[in-house]
Short mmCIF file of C-alpha atoms in Angstrom, two decimals:
data_model
loop_
_atom_site.label_atom_id
_atom_site.label_comp_id
_atom_site.label_asym_id
_atom_site.label_seq_id
_atom_site.Cartn_x
_atom_site.Cartn_y
_atom_site.Cartn_z
CA MET A 297 7.83 -31.34 20.73
CA PRO A 298 4.54 -32.39 19.05
CA SER A 299 1.71 -33.29 21.44
CA GLU A 300 1.21 -36.97 22.21
CA GLY A 301 -2.53 -36.79 21.54
CA PRO A 302 -4.04 -36.54 18.07
CA ILE A 303 -5.05 -33.43 16.17
CA ALA A 304 -8.66 -33.59 14.97
CA ILE A 305 -9.31 -31.72 11.73
CA ILE A 306 -12.97 -31.43 10.74
CA GLY A 307 -13.43 -31.12 6.98
CA ALA A 308 -11.35 -32.81 4.26
CA GLY A 309 -11.87 -30.12 1.67
CA LEU A 310 -9.16 -27.91 0.23
CA VAL A 311 -8.00 -26.36 3.51
CA GLY A 312 -8.47 -29.36 5.81
CA THR A 313 -6.42 -31.72 3.67
CA LEU A 314 -3.60 -29.18 3.28
CA ASN A 315 -3.65 -28.50 7.02
CA SER A 316 -3.33 -32.22 7.72
CA ILE A 317 -0.19 -32.37 5.61
CA PHE A 318 1.32 -29.41 7.47
CA PHE A 319 0.75 -31.19 10.80
CA ALA A 320 1.93 -34.55 9.46
CA LYS A 321 5.21 -33.11 8.19
CA ASN A 322 5.81 -31.72 11.68
CA GLY A 323 5.31 -35.12 13.30
CA TYR A 324 1.78 -34.79 14.67
CA THR A 325 -0.79 -37.58 14.64
CA VAL A 326 -3.88 -36.38 12.76
CA ASP A 327 -7.45 -37.63 12.48
CA LEU A 328 -9.08 -35.98 9.46
CA PHE A 329 -12.89 -36.22 9.39
CA GLU A 330 -15.16 -35.62 6.40
CA GLY A 331 -18.95 -35.85 6.37
CA ARG A 332 -19.14 -36.63 2.67
CA GLN A 333 -18.08 -39.70 0.72
CA ASP A 334 -14.59 -40.11 -0.70
CA LEU A 335 -14.71 -37.81 -3.73
CA ARG A 336 -12.27 -40.08 -5.59
CA LYS A 337 -14.98 -42.74 -5.71
CA LEU A 338 -17.64 -40.38 -7.05
CA ARG A 339 -18.22 -40.01 -10.76
CA HIS A 340 -19.59 -36.50 -10.31
CA ALA A 341 -18.71 -34.44 -7.26
CA SER A 342 -21.41 -32.10 -6.05
CA GLY A 343 -20.57 -28.71 -4.60
CA ARG A 344 -19.15 -25.43 -5.72
CA SER A 345 -17.37 -24.28 -8.86
CA ILE A 346 -15.09 -26.72 -10.61
CA ASN A 347 -12.65 -23.84 -11.19
CA LEU A 348 -10.44 -22.04 -8.71
CA ALA A 349 -8.08 -19.11 -9.18
CA LEU A 350 -4.77 -20.01 -7.56
CA SER A 351 -2.45 -17.08 -6.89
CA TYR A 352 0.75 -16.34 -4.98
CA ARG A 353 -0.52 -16.89 -1.43
CA GLY A 354 -1.95 -20.29 -2.21
CA ARG A 355 1.11 -21.34 -4.16
CA GLN A 356 3.37 -20.47 -1.23
CA ALA A 357 1.37 -22.78 1.03
CA LEU A 358 1.53 -25.63 -1.49
CA ARG A 359 5.25 -25.04 -1.95
CA ARG A 360 5.86 -25.21 1.79
CA VAL A 361 4.60 -28.82 1.90
CA GLY A 362 6.19 -29.81 -1.41
CA ILE A 363 3.17 -30.29 -3.66
CA GLU A 364 3.14 -27.08 -5.70
CA ASP A 365 4.54 -28.76 -8.80
CA ALA A 366 1.96 -31.57 -8.67
CA VAL A 367 -0.80 -28.95 -8.70
CA MET A 368 0.73 -26.53 -11.20
CA ASP A 369 1.13 -29.29 -13.78
CA TYR A 370 -2.64 -29.11 -14.17
CA GLY A 371 -3.01 -25.34 -13.86
CA ILE A 372 -3.65 -22.96 -16.76
CA PRO A 373 -2.02 -19.51 -16.47
CA MET A 374 -4.26 -16.47 -16.93
CA TYR A 375 -2.34 -13.26 -17.55
CA ALA A 376 -5.22 -10.86 -18.10
CA ARG A 377 -8.91 -10.13 -17.98
CA MET A 378 -10.57 -10.34 -21.37
CA LEU A 379 -13.63 -8.08 -21.48
CA HIS A 380 -16.49 -8.87 -23.88
CA ASP A 381 -18.95 -6.12 -24.82
CA ARG A 382 -22.51 -6.66 -26.03
CA LYS A 383 -21.37 -6.57 -29.67
CA GLY A 384 -18.80 -9.31 -29.13
CA ASN A 385 -15.78 -6.99 -29.17
CA THR A 386 -13.00 -7.90 -26.73
CA PHE A 387 -10.52 -5.83 -24.75
CA ARG A 388 -7.56 -7.28 -22.83
CA ILE A 389 -6.48 -5.85 -19.45
CA PRO A 390 -3.30 -7.43 -18.01
CA TYR A 391 -3.31 -8.31 -14.32
CA GLY A 392 0.15 -6.90 -13.79
CA LYS A 393 3.61 -7.34 -15.28
CA PRO A 394 3.85 -9.55 -18.40
CA THR A 395 5.07 -12.50 -16.31
CA GLU A 396 2.45 -12.16 -13.56
CA CYS A 397 -0.54 -14.46 -13.74
CA ILE A 398 -3.07 -16.39 -11.72
CA TYR A 399 -3.87 -20.03 -12.45
CA SER A 400 -7.14 -21.75 -13.26
CA VAL A 401 -7.09 -25.06 -11.39
CA ASP A 402 -9.63 -27.84 -11.11
CA ARG A 403 -11.16 -27.99 -7.61
CA ARG A 404 -11.63 -31.76 -7.66
CA ARG A 405 -8.15 -32.42 -9.05
CA LEU A 406 -6.58 -30.23 -6.36
CA ASN A 407 -8.55 -31.89 -3.57
CA THR A 408 -7.61 -35.32 -4.91
CA VAL A 409 -3.92 -34.41 -4.98
CA LEU A 410 -4.14 -33.27 -1.39
CA ILE A 411 -5.90 -36.46 -0.28
CA ALA A 412 -4.25 -39.16 -2.36
CA GLY A 413 -1.16 -37.49 -3.79
CA LYS A 414 0.43 -37.27 -0.36
CA ASN A 415 -0.59 -40.79 0.62
CA LEU A 416 -2.87 -40.56 3.63
CA VAL A 417 -4.27 -43.63 5.33
CA ILE A 418 -7.99 -43.84 4.47
CA CYS A 419 -10.52 -45.21 6.94
CA GLY A 420 -14.05 -45.90 5.75
CA ASP A 421 -15.36 -46.90 9.18
CA GLU A 422 -14.26 -47.72 12.69
CA ASP A 423 -13.31 -51.31 11.78
CA GLY A 424 -10.17 -50.14 10.06
CA PRO A 425 -8.80 -48.91 6.74
CA SER A 426 -10.89 -49.62 3.67
CA SER A 427 -7.90 -48.87 1.49
CA THR A 428 -4.31 -47.97 2.21
CA GLU A 429 -1.90 -46.28 -0.18
CA ALA A 430 1.86 -45.85 0.17
CA ASP A 431 2.32 -44.78 3.77
CA GLU A 432 4.39 -41.61 3.46
CA TYR A 433 2.08 -39.99 6.02
CA THR A 434 0.80 -42.88 8.09
CA ASN A 435 0.32 -40.41 10.95
CA VAL A 436 -2.76 -39.03 9.13
CA THR A 437 -5.97 -41.07 9.13
CA LEU A 438 -8.92 -39.88 7.08
CA HIS A 439 -12.45 -40.84 8.15
CA PHE A 440 -15.08 -40.38 5.43
CA GLU A 441 -18.82 -40.16 6.13
CA HIS A 442 -18.26 -38.91 9.67
CA ARG A 443 -20.53 -35.94 10.44
CA LEU A 444 -19.62 -33.91 13.52
CA GLU A 445 -22.47 -33.67 16.02
CA THR A 446 -20.83 -32.11 19.10
CA CYS A 447 -17.41 -31.20 20.41
CA ASP A 448 -16.16 -30.14 23.85
CA PHE A 449 -13.47 -27.48 23.62
CA GLU A 450 -12.45 -28.05 27.24
CA THR A 451 -11.92 -31.83 27.19
CA GLY A 452 -11.30 -32.33 23.46
CA GLU A 453 -14.08 -34.91 23.16
CA LEU A 454 -15.86 -35.16 19.80
CA SER A 455 -18.98 -37.04 18.75
CA PHE A 456 -19.69 -38.06 15.15
CA THR A 457 -22.37 -39.89 13.26
CA GLY A 458 -20.47 -42.42 11.18
CA PRO A 459 -21.39 -45.26 8.81
CA THR A 460 -21.84 -47.63 11.74
CA GLY A 461 -23.46 -45.23 14.21
CA VAL A 462 -22.16 -42.86 16.88
CA VAL A 463 -18.38 -42.48 17.01
CA LYS A 464 -16.49 -40.87 19.92
CA LYS A 465 -13.01 -39.41 19.59
CA ASN A 466 -10.63 -37.29 21.69
CA ALA A 467 -8.09 -34.72 20.53
CA ASP A 468 -5.58 -32.27 21.93
CA LEU A 469 -6.58 -29.74 19.29
CA ILE A 470 -9.83 -29.41 17.31
CA ILE A 471 -9.59 -27.57 13.98
CA GLY A 472 -12.66 -26.53 12.02
CA ASN A 473 -11.93 -26.55 8.29
CA ASP A 474 -15.52 -27.48 7.54
CA GLY A 475 -16.70 -24.63 5.36
CA ALA A 476 -19.13 -21.74 5.47
CA PHE A 477 -21.72 -23.67 7.50
CA SER A 478 -19.15 -25.02 9.93
CA ALA A 479 -20.27 -27.41 12.66
CA VAL A 480 -17.21 -26.47 14.72
CA ARG A 481 -18.11 -22.78 14.51
CA ARG A 482 -21.68 -23.67 15.49
CA GLU A 483 -20.35 -25.19 18.71
CA MET A 484 -18.21 -22.10 19.38
CA ILE A 485 -21.22 -19.80 19.02
CA LYS A 486 -22.91 -21.68 21.86
CA LYS A 487 -20.10 -20.69 24.23
CA GLY A 488 -20.85 -16.96 24.13
CA ARG A 489 -18.59 -13.93 23.63
CA PHE A 490 -18.33 -14.96 19.99
CA ASN A 491 -19.20 -12.35 17.37
CA TYR A 492 -20.78 -13.75 14.24
CA SER A 493 -22.52 -12.39 11.16
CA GLN A 494 -23.81 -14.09 8.02
CA GLU A 495 -25.00 -12.17 4.98
CA PHE A 496 -26.59 -13.61 1.86
CA LEU A 497 -26.39 -11.52 -1.32
CA ASP A 498 -29.52 -10.96 -3.35
CA HIS A 499 -27.42 -12.13 -6.31
CA SER A 500 -27.03 -15.81 -7.20
CA TYR A 501 -24.87 -17.75 -9.63
CA MET A 502 -25.23 -20.59 -12.10
CA GLU A 503 -22.57 -22.60 -13.89
CA LEU A 504 -22.70 -23.09 -17.65
CA THR A 505 -20.22 -24.52 -20.16
CA ILE A 506 -18.42 -23.57 -23.36
CA SER A 507 -17.26 -26.79 -25.00
CA PRO A 508 -14.11 -27.20 -27.12
CA ASN A 509 -14.50 -26.06 -30.73
CA ILE A 510 -14.79 -28.39 -33.72
CA ASP A 511 -10.99 -28.82 -33.71
CA ASP A 512 -11.12 -29.94 -30.06
CA ASN A 513 -9.31 -26.76 -29.08
CA PHE A 514 -10.18 -23.77 -26.91
CA ALA A 515 -12.97 -21.63 -28.33
CA MET A 516 -11.44 -18.50 -26.73
CA ASP A 517 -8.04 -17.37 -25.47
CA PRO A 518 -7.24 -19.85 -22.67
CA ASN A 519 -4.74 -17.56 -20.97
CA CYS A 520 -7.31 -14.99 -19.90
CA LEU A 521 -10.14 -14.83 -17.41
CA HIS A 522 -13.07 -13.83 -19.61
CA ILE A 523 -15.60 -11.32 -18.29
CA TRP A 524 -18.88 -10.10 -19.72
CA PRO A 525 -19.61 -7.01 -17.53
CA ARG A 526 -23.22 -5.83 -17.72
CA ASP A 527 -23.47 -3.27 -14.87
CA ASN A 528 -25.89 -5.04 -12.54
CA PHE A 529 -24.76 -8.55 -13.46
CA MET A 530 -21.93 -10.33 -15.24
CA MET A 531 -20.64 -13.61 -16.61
CA ILE A 532 -17.12 -15.01 -16.34
CA ALA A 533 -15.31 -17.98 -17.90
CA LEU A 534 -12.23 -19.89 -16.77
CA PRO A 535 -10.35 -22.45 -18.89
CA ASN A 536 -10.14 -26.19 -18.19
CA LYS A 537 -7.49 -28.69 -19.22
CA ASP A 538 -9.93 -30.45 -21.56
CA CYS A 539 -10.15 -27.21 -23.63
CA SER A 540 -13.59 -26.33 -22.29
CA PHE A 541 -14.50 -23.26 -20.24
CA THR A 542 -16.50 -23.25 -17.02
CA VAL A 543 -18.83 -20.26 -17.35
CA THR A 544 -20.44 -18.67 -14.29
CA LEU A 545 -23.39 -16.31 -14.57
CA PHE A 546 -23.81 -13.93 -11.61
CA MET A 547 -26.96 -11.83 -11.40
CA PRO A 548 -29.86 -10.89 -9.11
CA GLN A 549 -32.04 -13.85 -8.17
CA LYS A 550 -35.04 -12.01 -9.61
CA LEU A 551 -33.49 -12.11 -13.08
CA PHE A 552 -33.01 -15.86 -12.76
CA ASP A 553 -36.65 -16.18 -11.69
CA ASP A 554 -37.82 -14.11 -14.68
CA ILE A 555 -36.14 -16.45 -17.18
CA ASN A 556 -38.78 -19.17 -17.09
CA THR A 557 -39.10 -20.16 -20.75
CA GLU A 558 -36.64 -21.21 -23.43
CA GLN A 559 -37.59 -18.17 -25.48
CA ASN A 560 -36.85 -15.83 -22.56
CA LEU A 561 -33.46 -17.48 -22.07
CA ILE A 562 -32.38 -17.18 -25.70
CA GLU A 563 -33.61 -13.60 -25.97
CA PHE A 564 -31.71 -12.71 -22.80
CA PHE A 565 -28.45 -14.19 -24.12
CA GLU A 566 -28.93 -12.70 -27.58
CA SER A 567 -29.26 -9.29 -25.97
CA TYR A 568 -26.46 -9.46 -23.40
CA PHE A 569 -24.10 -12.31 -24.35
CA PRO A 570 -24.43 -12.94 -28.11
CA ASP A 571 -20.83 -14.08 -28.61
CA ALA A 572 -21.05 -16.49 -25.67
CA LEU A 573 -24.35 -17.85 -26.95
CA ALA A 574 -22.74 -18.65 -30.30
CA LEU A 575 -19.99 -20.60 -28.52
CA MET A 576 -22.31 -22.42 -26.11
CA GLY A 577 -24.98 -23.36 -28.63
CA GLU A 578 -28.68 -22.84 -27.94
CA ARG A 579 -29.44 -26.50 -27.27
CA ASP A 580 -26.68 -26.98 -24.69
CA LEU A 581 -27.50 -23.68 -23.01
CA LYS A 582 -31.18 -24.62 -22.63
CA GLU A 583 -30.36 -28.05 -21.29
CA ILE A 584 -27.88 -26.84 -18.68
CA PHE A 585 -29.84 -23.75 -17.60
CA PHE A 586 -33.17 -25.47 -17.02
CA ASN A 587 -31.58 -28.48 -15.33
CA SER A 588 -29.60 -26.33 -12.90
CA LYS A 589 -30.54 -24.32 -9.85
CA PRO A 590 -29.06 -20.89 -9.06
CA GLN A 591 -26.73 -21.09 -6.06
CA PHE A 592 -26.54 -18.50 -3.29
CA LEU A 593 -23.58 -16.32 -2.32
CA VAL A 594 -22.78 -15.81 1.36
CA THR A 595 -20.31 -13.84 3.46
CA VAL A 596 -19.37 -14.98 6.97
CA LYS A 597 -17.51 -12.85 9.50
CA CYS A 598 -16.74 -13.84 13.06
CA GLU A 599 -14.26 -13.42 15.90
CA PRO A 600 -12.34 -14.73 17.68
CA TYR A 601 -11.28 -17.76 15.69
CA HIS A 602 -10.53 -19.87 18.75
CA TYR A 603 -12.07 -21.16 21.95
CA GLY A 604 -10.42 -23.56 24.39
CA LYS A 605 -8.89 -26.37 22.35
CA GLY A 606 -10.66 -25.31 19.15
CA VAL A 607 -9.80 -23.09 16.22
CA ILE A 608 -11.45 -22.40 12.85
CA MET A 609 -9.80 -21.53 9.52
CA GLY A 610 -10.74 -21.09 5.89
CA ASP A 611 -14.42 -20.60 5.04
CA ALA A 612 -15.38 -21.71 8.54
CA ALA A 613 -13.77 -18.50 9.78
CA HIS A 614 -14.22 -16.14 6.83
CA ALA A 615 -16.39 -17.33 3.95
CA MET A 616 -16.39 -14.66 1.27
CA VAL A 617 -17.83 -14.01 -2.16
CA PRO A 618 -15.57 -15.27 -4.99
CA PHE A 619 -14.95 -12.02 -6.82
CA TYR A 620 -11.32 -11.48 -5.80
CA GLY A 621 -10.40 -15.14 -6.23
CA GLN A 622 -8.97 -15.18 -2.71
CA GLY A 623 -11.22 -17.59 -0.81
CA MET A 624 -9.00 -20.63 -1.26
CA ASN A 625 -5.83 -18.55 -1.22
CA ALA A 626 -6.80 -16.95 2.09
CA GLY A 627 -7.59 -20.39 3.53
CA TYR A 628 -4.22 -21.71 2.45
CA GLU A 629 -2.52 -18.67 3.89
CA ASP A 630 -4.33 -19.43 7.18
CA CYS A 631 -2.34 -22.68 7.25
CA LEU A 632 0.93 -20.85 6.62
CA VAL A 633 0.23 -18.25 9.30
CA PHE A 634 -0.90 -20.84 11.87
CA HIS A 635 2.10 -23.11 11.45
CA ASP A 636 4.55 -20.22 11.48
CA LEU A 637 2.98 -19.05 14.74
CA LEU A 638 3.04 -22.59 16.13
CA LYS A 639 6.78 -22.70 15.55
CA GLU A 640 7.24 -19.20 16.97
CA CYS A 641 5.27 -20.20 20.10
CA LYS A 642 7.34 -23.37 20.54
CA GLU A 643 4.26 -25.54 19.87
CA ASP A 644 2.24 -24.04 22.70
CA PHE A 645 -1.32 -24.52 21.39
CA ASP A 646 -2.98 -22.06 23.77
CA LEU A 647 -0.63 -19.22 22.86
CA THR A 648 -0.71 -20.08 19.14
CA LEU A 649 -4.52 -20.01 18.99
CA GLN A 650 -4.69 -16.64 20.70
CA LYS A 651 -2.07 -15.10 18.43
CA PHE A 652 -3.70 -16.60 15.34
CA SER A 653 -7.02 -14.92 16.12
CA GLU A 654 -5.37 -11.59 16.88
CA PHE A 655 -3.31 -11.67 13.70
CA ARG A 656 -5.76 -13.12 11.23
CA VAL A 657 -9.15 -11.56 12.02
CA PRO A 658 -8.35 -8.06 10.64
CA ASP A 659 -6.85 -9.55 7.48
CA ALA A 660 -9.86 -11.80 6.86
CA HIS A 661 -12.27 -8.90 7.33
CA ALA A 662 -10.19 -6.81 4.92
CA ILE A 663 -10.20 -9.33 2.06
CA SER A 664 -13.90 -10.03 2.58
CA HIS A 665 -14.56 -6.32 2.10
CA LEU A 666 -12.35 -6.18 -0.99
CA ALA A 667 -14.13 -9.20 -2.49
CA MET A 668 -17.48 -7.41 -2.27
CA LEU A 669 -16.06 -4.25 -3.83
CA ASN A 670 -14.50 -6.26 -6.64
CA TYR A 671 -17.90 -7.56 -7.72
CA ILE A 672 -18.94 -4.00 -8.49
CA GLU A 673 -15.63 -3.44 -10.25
CA MET A 674 -15.91 -6.57 -12.39
CA ARG A 675 -19.51 -6.10 -13.47
CA HIS A 676 -19.38 -2.32 -13.99
CA TYR A 677 -16.26 -0.23 -13.29
CA VAL A 678 -13.94 -2.46 -15.29
CA LYS A 679 -15.37 -1.04 -18.53
CA THR A 680 -15.34 2.63 -17.48
CA TRP A 681 -12.88 5.31 -18.54
CA SER A 682 -12.02 6.15 -14.93
CA PHE A 683 -11.08 2.53 -14.15
CA LEU A 684 -8.84 2.23 -17.20
CA MET A 685 -7.19 5.58 -16.46
CA ARG A 686 -6.52 4.61 -12.84
CA LYS A 687 -5.09 1.30 -14.07
CA LYS A 688 -2.65 3.19 -16.30
CA VAL A 689 -1.68 5.62 -13.54
CA ASP A 690 -1.08 2.75 -11.09
CA SER A 691 0.98 0.83 -13.64
CA PHE A 692 3.08 3.89 -14.45
CA LEU A 693 3.76 4.79 -10.82
CA PHE A 694 4.50 1.13 -10.00
CA TRP A 695 7.05 1.07 -12.80
CA MET A 696 8.58 4.32 -11.60
CA LEU A 697 8.37 3.64 -7.85
CA PRO A 698 8.14 -0.16 -7.38
CA ASN A 699 8.77 -0.03 -3.63
CA THR A 700 6.45 2.88 -2.95
CA TRP A 701 3.43 2.48 -5.21
CA ILE A 702 2.08 -1.05 -5.68
CA PRO A 703 -1.32 -1.53 -7.39
CA LEU A 704 -3.98 -3.05 -5.17
CA TYR A 705 -4.46 -6.15 -7.33
CA THR A 706 -0.72 -6.78 -7.31
CA MET A 707 -0.56 -6.49 -3.52
CA VAL A 708 -3.42 -8.92 -3.07
CA SER A 709 -2.65 -11.50 -5.76
CA PHE A 710 1.12 -11.40 -6.23
CA THR A 711 2.50 -10.77 -2.73
CA ARG A 712 1.94 -12.01 0.82
CA MET A 713 1.46 -8.51 2.17
CA ARG A 714 -1.19 -8.64 4.90
CA TYR A 715 -4.66 -8.00 3.48
CA SER A 716 -5.24 -5.27 6.05
CA GLU A 717 -2.06 -3.54 4.94
CA CYS A 718 -3.15 -3.83 1.30
CA VAL A 719 -6.31 -1.92 2.19
CA ALA A 720 -4.38 0.71 4.17
CA ARG A 721 -1.95 1.26 1.30
CA ARG A 722 -4.78 1.58 -1.20
CA GLU A 723 -6.43 4.20 1.00
CA TRP A 724 -3.13 6.10 1.07
CA GLN A 725 -2.90 5.90 -2.71
CA ASP A 726 -6.47 7.16 -3.07
CA LYS A 727 -5.59 10.18 -0.92
CA VAL A 728 -2.56 10.90 -3.08
CA ILE A 729 -4.60 10.66 -6.29
CA GLU A 730 -7.36 12.86 -4.90
CA ARG A 731 -4.98 15.55 -3.69
CA CYS A 732 -3.12 15.45 -6.98
CA ARG A 733 -6.44 15.96 -8.72
CA LEU A 734 -7.30 18.91 -6.52
CA VAL A 735 -4.01 20.64 -7.35
CA GLY A 736 -4.14 19.80 -11.02
CA GLY A 737 -1.92 16.78 -10.60
CA ALA A 738 -3.60 14.84 -13.35
CA THR A 739 -1.97 17.10 -15.91
CA LEU A 740 1.40 16.60 -14.24
CA VAL A 741 1.00 12.83 -14.35
CA LEU A 742 0.19 12.87 -18.05
CA ALA A 743 3.16 15.13 -18.71
CA ALA A 744 5.39 12.88 -16.67
CA SER A 745 4.20 9.88 -18.67
CA TYR A 746 5.23 11.60 -21.88
CA LEU A 747 8.64 12.53 -20.47
CA VAL A 748 9.23 9.00 -19.25
CA ALA A 749 8.40 7.57 -22.65
CA SER A 750 10.78 10.07 -24.25
CA ASN A 751 13.65 9.81 -21.82
CA ALA A 752 13.75 6.78 -19.51
CA ALA A 753 17.15 7.82 -18.14
CA TRP A 754 15.56 10.87 -16.53
CA LEU A 755 13.24 8.56 -14.59
CA SER A 756 16.03 6.78 -12.75
CA SER A 757 17.56 10.00 -11.44
CA SER A 758 14.22 11.48 -10.39
CA SER A 759 12.44 8.66 -8.57
CA ARG A 760 13.57 9.70 -5.09
CA ALA A 761 12.44 13.25 -5.71
CA VAL A 762 9.00 12.07 -6.85
CA THR A 763 8.64 9.95 -3.72
CA ALA A 764 9.41 13.00 -1.59
CA GLN A 765 6.85 15.04 -3.54
CA LEU A 766 4.16 12.39 -2.96
CA LYS A 767 4.83 12.48 0.77
CA GLY A 768 4.68 16.26 0.66
CA ILE A 769 1.29 16.18 -1.05
CA LEU A 770 -0.13 14.07 1.78
CA LYS A 771 0.98 16.70 4.29
CA MET A 772 -0.88 19.49 2.49
#
């Protein structure tokens, strides 16, 4: 049975609001605290990228609580990467099968759906609700402008600075969904025996915009994630529902510092991103660039994820760089994993928290590592011959042996296979490829590709034999 005391969730961002709905649907009483103002009342919301890449893991979490359709109505499918070279030529690389895609979704829209779309009771201060919507989940109360100061993981006591002063609360369970600079995690660190690392990249990012064209339509293919790979830096663009693109420039902070005049900016874009410059327009580019500040990129790793009555999830537990598009998806999967474990443990919080840490830490470390590697892939390897050849080999073997050989991107973005297992399988695949290369296997693969194209019937009767041969190669 659900506990009689409330659940305190710190952070009403993407993960905290979803987590509150999970608990509410299971009958728990939830206090959801957010240090910022109600974003629905703000004309412009400050913070990170307006765009998010929603993939299978995140969709499964939204589906579990019945709001996937409300989110997907505003999502734009992206079936491929569209590479742009320095001459403006483009090259399309599909993510996977023709039907497989990730979705560009609006961060603010998604957060609003999670707050208001599921009808939470909103409290502006301790005097009571400032506004109340249809009370589908009246067991969730959201407190805006409540900044966590301290929390006691033994007693469950929390102290906040609210609009009217100090606010004290008690909870049976304290959940930190409060982002990369988590106040809940800060309190855990004080307890000792808590491993923690924080790493800032020497690369930063800045958001720019490509507006709709003169026909008020998309200026580029809206069903692709556009990438301008330039070895040591890159630019990407994701589509928005208003037919604009949110463009993000990633590069070393020193390069940002060196662009200190309008002439330097235009010369830089003319050299590296001429097609994007033509779509942005020089005037808009200058205005946005010189009125913006490059933002930092940070990776956070820690363990365990729990202490006493407290647990952390999402960026509070595993902030990562955005280059695999899995930050939000991993946070949403945290919710799925936690609530599955809670059911498995018959709602024993102590046992659930322990199992959650044991299960989730290796997966979070794995996807954080992959995210860093994918930055190098996106800005450099994606345009190399070796990357394209490996992509073709993976696609061919996946088609031939769908249960044995799954491409890494497919495992990460289109399944719920554990991230740590995705890494282990990729390492196995790398060993197979390397040993095939050493024995001249590349020639055999090319020959096999030709035979498959010529006689698909032969493929069906030979797949088991090929699987056995792959296993034999690993034993060499």
